[in-house]
Short mmCIF file of N, CA and C in Angstrom, two decimals:
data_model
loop_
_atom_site.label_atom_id
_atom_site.label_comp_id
_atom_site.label_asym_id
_atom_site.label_seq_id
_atom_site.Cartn_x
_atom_site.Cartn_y
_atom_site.Cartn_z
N UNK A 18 -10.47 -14.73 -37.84
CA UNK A 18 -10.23 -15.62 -36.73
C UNK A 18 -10.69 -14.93 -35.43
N UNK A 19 -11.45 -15.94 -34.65
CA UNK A 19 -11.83 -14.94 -32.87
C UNK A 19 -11.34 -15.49 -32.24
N UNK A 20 -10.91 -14.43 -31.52
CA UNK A 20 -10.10 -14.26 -30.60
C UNK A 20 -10.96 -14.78 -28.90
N UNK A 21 -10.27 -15.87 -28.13
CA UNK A 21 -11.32 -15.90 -26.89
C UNK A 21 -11.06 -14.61 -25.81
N UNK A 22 -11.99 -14.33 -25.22
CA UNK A 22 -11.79 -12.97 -24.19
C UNK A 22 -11.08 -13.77 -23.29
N UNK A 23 -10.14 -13.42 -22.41
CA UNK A 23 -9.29 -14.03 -21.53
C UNK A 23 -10.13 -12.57 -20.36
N UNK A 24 -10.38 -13.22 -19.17
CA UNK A 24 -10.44 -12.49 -18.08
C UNK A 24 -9.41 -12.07 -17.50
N UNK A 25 -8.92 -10.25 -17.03
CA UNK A 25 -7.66 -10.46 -16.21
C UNK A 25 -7.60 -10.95 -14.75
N UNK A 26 -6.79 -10.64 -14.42
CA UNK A 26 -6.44 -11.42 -13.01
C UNK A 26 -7.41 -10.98 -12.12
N UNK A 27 -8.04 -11.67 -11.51
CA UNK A 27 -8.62 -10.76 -10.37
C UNK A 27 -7.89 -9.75 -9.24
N UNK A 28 -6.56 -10.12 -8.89
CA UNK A 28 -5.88 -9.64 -8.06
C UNK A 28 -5.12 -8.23 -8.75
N UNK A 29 -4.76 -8.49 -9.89
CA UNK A 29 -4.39 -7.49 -10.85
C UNK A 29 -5.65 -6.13 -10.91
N UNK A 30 -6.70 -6.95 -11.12
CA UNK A 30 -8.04 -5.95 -10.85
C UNK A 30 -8.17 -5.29 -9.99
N UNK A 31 -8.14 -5.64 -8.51
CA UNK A 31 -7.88 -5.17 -7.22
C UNK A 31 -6.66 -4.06 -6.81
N UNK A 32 -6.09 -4.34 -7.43
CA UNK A 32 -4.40 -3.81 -7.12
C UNK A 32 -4.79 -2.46 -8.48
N UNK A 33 -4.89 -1.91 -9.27
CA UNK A 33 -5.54 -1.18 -10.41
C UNK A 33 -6.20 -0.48 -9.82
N UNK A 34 -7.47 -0.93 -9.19
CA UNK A 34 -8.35 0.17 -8.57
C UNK A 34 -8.10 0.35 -7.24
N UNK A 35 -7.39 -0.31 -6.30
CA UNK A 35 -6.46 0.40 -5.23
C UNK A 35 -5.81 1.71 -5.42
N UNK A 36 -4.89 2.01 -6.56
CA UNK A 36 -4.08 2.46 -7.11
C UNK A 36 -4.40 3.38 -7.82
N UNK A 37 -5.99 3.58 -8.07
CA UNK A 37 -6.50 4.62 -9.25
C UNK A 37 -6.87 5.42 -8.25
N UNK A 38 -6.33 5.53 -7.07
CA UNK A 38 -6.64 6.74 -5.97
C UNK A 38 -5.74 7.21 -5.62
N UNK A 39 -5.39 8.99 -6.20
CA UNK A 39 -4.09 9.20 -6.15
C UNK A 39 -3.67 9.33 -4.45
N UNK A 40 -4.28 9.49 -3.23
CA UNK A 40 -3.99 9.34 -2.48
C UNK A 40 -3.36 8.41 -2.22
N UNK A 41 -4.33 7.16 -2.27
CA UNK A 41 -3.48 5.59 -1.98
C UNK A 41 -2.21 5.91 -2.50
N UNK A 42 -2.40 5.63 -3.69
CA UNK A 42 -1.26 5.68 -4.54
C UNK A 42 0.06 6.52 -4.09
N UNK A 43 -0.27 7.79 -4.06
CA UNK A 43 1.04 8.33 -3.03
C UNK A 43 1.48 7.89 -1.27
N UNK A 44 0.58 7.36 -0.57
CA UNK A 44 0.89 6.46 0.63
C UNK A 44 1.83 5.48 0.67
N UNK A 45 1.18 4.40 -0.93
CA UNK A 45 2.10 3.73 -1.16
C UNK A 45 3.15 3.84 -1.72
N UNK A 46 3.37 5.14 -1.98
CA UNK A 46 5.04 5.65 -2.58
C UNK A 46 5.33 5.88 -1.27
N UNK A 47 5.11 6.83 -0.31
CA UNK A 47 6.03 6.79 0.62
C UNK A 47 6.48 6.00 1.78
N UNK A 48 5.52 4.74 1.21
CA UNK A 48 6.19 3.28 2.38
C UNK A 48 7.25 2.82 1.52
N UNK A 49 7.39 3.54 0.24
CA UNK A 49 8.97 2.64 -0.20
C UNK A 49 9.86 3.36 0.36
N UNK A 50 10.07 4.37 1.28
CA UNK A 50 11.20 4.97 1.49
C UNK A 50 10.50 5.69 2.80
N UNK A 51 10.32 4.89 3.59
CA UNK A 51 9.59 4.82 5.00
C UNK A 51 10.52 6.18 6.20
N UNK A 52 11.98 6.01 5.81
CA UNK A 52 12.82 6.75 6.60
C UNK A 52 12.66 8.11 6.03
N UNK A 53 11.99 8.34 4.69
CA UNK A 53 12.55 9.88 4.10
C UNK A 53 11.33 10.36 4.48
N UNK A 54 10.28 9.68 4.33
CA UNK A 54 8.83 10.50 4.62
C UNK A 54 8.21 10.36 6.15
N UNK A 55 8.79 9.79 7.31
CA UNK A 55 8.25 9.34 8.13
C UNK A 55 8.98 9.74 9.47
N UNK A 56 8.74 10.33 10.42
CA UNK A 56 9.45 10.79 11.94
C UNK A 56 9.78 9.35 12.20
N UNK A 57 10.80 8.89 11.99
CA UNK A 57 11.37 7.77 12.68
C UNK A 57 12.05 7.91 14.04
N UNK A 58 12.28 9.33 14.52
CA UNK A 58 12.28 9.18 16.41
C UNK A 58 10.81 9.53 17.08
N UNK A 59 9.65 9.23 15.96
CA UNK A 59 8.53 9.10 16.31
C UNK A 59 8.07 7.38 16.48
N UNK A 60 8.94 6.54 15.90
CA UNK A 60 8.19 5.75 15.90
C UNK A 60 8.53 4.52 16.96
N UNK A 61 7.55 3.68 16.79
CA UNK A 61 7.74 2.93 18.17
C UNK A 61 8.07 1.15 17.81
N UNK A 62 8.13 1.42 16.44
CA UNK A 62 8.42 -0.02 16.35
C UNK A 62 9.11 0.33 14.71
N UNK A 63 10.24 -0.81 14.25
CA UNK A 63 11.19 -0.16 12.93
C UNK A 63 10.25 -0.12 12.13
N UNK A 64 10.21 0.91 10.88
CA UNK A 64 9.42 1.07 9.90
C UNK A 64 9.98 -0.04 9.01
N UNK A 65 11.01 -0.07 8.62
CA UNK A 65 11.74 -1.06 7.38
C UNK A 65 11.35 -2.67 7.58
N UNK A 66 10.98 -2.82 9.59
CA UNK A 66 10.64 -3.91 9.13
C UNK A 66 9.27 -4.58 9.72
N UNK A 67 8.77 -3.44 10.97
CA UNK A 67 7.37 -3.78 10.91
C UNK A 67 6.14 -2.86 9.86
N UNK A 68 6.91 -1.71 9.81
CA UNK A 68 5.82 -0.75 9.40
C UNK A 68 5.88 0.58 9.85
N UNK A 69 5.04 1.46 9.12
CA UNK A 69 4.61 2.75 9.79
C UNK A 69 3.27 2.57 10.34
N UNK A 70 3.32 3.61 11.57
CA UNK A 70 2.42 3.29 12.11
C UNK A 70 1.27 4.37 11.25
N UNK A 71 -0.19 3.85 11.62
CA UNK A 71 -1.33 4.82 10.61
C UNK A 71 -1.16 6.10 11.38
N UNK A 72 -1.10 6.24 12.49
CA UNK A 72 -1.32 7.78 12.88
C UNK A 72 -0.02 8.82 12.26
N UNK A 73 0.82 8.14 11.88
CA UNK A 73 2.18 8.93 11.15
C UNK A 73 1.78 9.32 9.60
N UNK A 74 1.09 8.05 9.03
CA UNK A 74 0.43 8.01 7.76
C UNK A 74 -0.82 9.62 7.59
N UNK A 75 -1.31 9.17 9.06
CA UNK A 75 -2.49 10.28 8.66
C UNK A 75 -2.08 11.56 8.71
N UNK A 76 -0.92 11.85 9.58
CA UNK A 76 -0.53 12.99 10.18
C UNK A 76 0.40 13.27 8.67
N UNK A 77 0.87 12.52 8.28
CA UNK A 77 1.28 12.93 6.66
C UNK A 77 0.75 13.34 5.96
N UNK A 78 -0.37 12.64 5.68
CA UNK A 78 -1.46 12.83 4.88
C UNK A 78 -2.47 14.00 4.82
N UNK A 79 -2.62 14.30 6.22
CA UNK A 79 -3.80 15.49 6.79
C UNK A 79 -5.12 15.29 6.39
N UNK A 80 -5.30 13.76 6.60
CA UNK A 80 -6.86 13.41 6.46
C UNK A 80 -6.89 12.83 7.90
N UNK A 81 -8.40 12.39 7.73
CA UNK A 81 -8.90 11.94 9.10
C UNK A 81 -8.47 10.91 9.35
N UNK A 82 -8.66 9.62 10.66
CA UNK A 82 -8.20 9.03 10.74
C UNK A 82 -8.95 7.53 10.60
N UNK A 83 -10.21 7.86 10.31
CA UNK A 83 -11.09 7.07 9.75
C UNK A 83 -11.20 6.96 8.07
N UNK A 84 -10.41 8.08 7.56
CA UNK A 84 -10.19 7.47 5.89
C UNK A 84 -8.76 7.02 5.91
N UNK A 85 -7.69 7.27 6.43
CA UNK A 85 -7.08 7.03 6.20
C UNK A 85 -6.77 5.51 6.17
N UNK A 86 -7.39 5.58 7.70
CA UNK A 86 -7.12 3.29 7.64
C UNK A 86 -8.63 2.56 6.85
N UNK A 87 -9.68 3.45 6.26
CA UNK A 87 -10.20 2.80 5.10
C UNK A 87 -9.24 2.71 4.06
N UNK A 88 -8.46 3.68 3.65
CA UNK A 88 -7.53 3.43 2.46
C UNK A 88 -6.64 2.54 2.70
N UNK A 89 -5.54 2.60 3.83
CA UNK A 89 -4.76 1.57 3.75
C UNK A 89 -5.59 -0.05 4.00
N UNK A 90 -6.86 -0.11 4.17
CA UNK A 90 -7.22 -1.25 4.15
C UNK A 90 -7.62 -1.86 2.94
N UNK A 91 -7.99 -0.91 1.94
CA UNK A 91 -8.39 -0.86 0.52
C UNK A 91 -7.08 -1.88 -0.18
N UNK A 92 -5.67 -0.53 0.42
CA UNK A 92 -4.41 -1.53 -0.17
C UNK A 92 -4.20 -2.50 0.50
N UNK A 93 -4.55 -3.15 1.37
CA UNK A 93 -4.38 -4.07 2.16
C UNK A 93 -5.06 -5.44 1.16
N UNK A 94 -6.53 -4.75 0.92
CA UNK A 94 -7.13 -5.95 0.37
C UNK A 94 -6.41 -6.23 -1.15
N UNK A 95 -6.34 -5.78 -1.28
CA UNK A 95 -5.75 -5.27 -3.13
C UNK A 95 -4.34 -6.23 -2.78
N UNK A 96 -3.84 -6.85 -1.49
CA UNK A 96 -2.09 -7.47 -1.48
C UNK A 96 -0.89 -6.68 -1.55
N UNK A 97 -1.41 -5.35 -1.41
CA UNK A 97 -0.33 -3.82 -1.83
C UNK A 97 0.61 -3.85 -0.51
N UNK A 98 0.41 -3.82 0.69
CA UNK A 98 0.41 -3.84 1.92
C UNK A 98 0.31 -4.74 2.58
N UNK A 99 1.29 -5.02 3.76
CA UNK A 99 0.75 -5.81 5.12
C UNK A 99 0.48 -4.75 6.28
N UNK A 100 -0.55 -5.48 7.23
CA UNK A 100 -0.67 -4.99 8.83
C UNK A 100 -0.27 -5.78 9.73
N UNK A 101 0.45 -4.78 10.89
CA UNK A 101 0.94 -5.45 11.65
C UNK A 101 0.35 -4.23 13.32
N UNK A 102 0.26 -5.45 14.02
CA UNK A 102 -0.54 -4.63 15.36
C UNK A 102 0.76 -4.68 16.28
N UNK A 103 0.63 -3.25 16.63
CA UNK A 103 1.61 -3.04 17.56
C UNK A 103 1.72 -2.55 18.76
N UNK A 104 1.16 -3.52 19.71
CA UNK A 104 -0.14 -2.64 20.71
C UNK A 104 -1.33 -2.45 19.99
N UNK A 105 -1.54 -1.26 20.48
CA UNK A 105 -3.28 -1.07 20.25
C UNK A 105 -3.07 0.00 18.26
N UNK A 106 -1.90 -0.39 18.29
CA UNK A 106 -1.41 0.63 16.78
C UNK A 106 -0.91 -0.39 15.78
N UNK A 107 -1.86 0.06 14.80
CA UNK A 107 -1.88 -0.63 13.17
C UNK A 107 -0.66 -0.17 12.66
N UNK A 108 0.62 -0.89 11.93
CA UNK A 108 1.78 -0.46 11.24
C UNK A 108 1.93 -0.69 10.07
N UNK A 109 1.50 -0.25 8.69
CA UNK A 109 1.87 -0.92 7.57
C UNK A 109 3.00 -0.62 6.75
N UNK A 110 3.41 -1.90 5.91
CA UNK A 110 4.33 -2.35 5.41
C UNK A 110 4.26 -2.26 3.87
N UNK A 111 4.67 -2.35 3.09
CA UNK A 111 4.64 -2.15 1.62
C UNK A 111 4.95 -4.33 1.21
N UNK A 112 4.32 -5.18 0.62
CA UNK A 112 4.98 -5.75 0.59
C UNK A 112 5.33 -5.90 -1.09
N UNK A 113 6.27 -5.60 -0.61
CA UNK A 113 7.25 -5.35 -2.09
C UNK A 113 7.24 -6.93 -3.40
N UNK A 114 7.13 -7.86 -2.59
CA UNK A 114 6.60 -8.91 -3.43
C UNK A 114 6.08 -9.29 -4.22
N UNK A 115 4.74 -8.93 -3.71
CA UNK A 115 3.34 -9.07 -4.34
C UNK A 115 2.88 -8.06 -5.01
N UNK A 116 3.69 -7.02 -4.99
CA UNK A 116 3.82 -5.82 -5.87
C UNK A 116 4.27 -6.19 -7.20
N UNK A 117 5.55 -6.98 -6.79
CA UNK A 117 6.38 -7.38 -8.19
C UNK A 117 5.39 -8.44 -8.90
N UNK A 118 5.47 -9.53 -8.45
CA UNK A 118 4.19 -10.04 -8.97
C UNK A 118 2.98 -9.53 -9.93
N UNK A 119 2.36 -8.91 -9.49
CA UNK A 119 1.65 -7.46 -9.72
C UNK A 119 1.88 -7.22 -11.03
N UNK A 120 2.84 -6.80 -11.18
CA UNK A 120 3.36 -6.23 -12.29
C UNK A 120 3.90 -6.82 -12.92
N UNK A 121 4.52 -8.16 -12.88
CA UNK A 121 5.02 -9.04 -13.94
C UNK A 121 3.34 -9.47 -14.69
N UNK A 122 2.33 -9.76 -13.63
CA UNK A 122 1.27 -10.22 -14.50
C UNK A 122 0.63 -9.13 -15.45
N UNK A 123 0.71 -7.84 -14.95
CA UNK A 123 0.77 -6.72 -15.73
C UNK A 123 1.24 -6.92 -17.12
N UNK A 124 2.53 -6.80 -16.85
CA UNK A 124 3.43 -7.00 -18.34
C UNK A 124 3.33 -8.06 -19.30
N UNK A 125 2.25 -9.15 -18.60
CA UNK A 125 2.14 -10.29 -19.13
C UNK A 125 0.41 -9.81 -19.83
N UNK A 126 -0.09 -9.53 -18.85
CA UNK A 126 -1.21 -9.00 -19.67
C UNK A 126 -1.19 -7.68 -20.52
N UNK A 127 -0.63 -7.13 -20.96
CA UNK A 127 -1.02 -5.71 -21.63
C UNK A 127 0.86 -5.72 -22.30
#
């Protein structure tokens, strides 16, 4: 009996190779717990509910500041993340949602 090829998700696709960068990938671990990894009497707007801002990200990170907001834009496109402008400063958010999502279609595929 054959089997039809089912295509996976496209967004599932996106979110996979976001994620196959262990950098990204650890960024987006430490927007789940924004207060433990992040100078919060650095910041200028709440992390929990607008965001961290990228220059906190980079200064974490110790990359430049031109990869760094290529990466978070990477997770951005991928649905991993929101941006939010705060002033003239980018803040991102984890959105925890579309994560779950994410991963229910995960579990549904594999």
């Amino acid at each position: 009996m054959e089997e039809t090829a089912i295509s996976p998700d496209p967004g599932l696709v996106d979110a996979l190779r976001a994620l196959s960068n262990p950098v990204r990938l650890q960024m987006l671990m430490w927007l789940r717990e924004p207060e433990r990894h992040f100078p919060l009497e650095e910041a200028i707007a709440d992390p929990a509910e607008v965001g961290v801002c990228v220059s906190h990200i980079q200064a974490r990170a110790g990359l430049a500041q031109s990869t760094v907001s290529a990466y978070m834009a990477e997770l951005q496109r991928a649905g991993l993340v929101k941006a939010t402008r705060v002033g003239k400063w980018t803040h991102y958010k984890r959105d925890d949602q579309r994560i779950a999502q994410l991963f229910a279609i995960l579990m549904e595929t594999l």
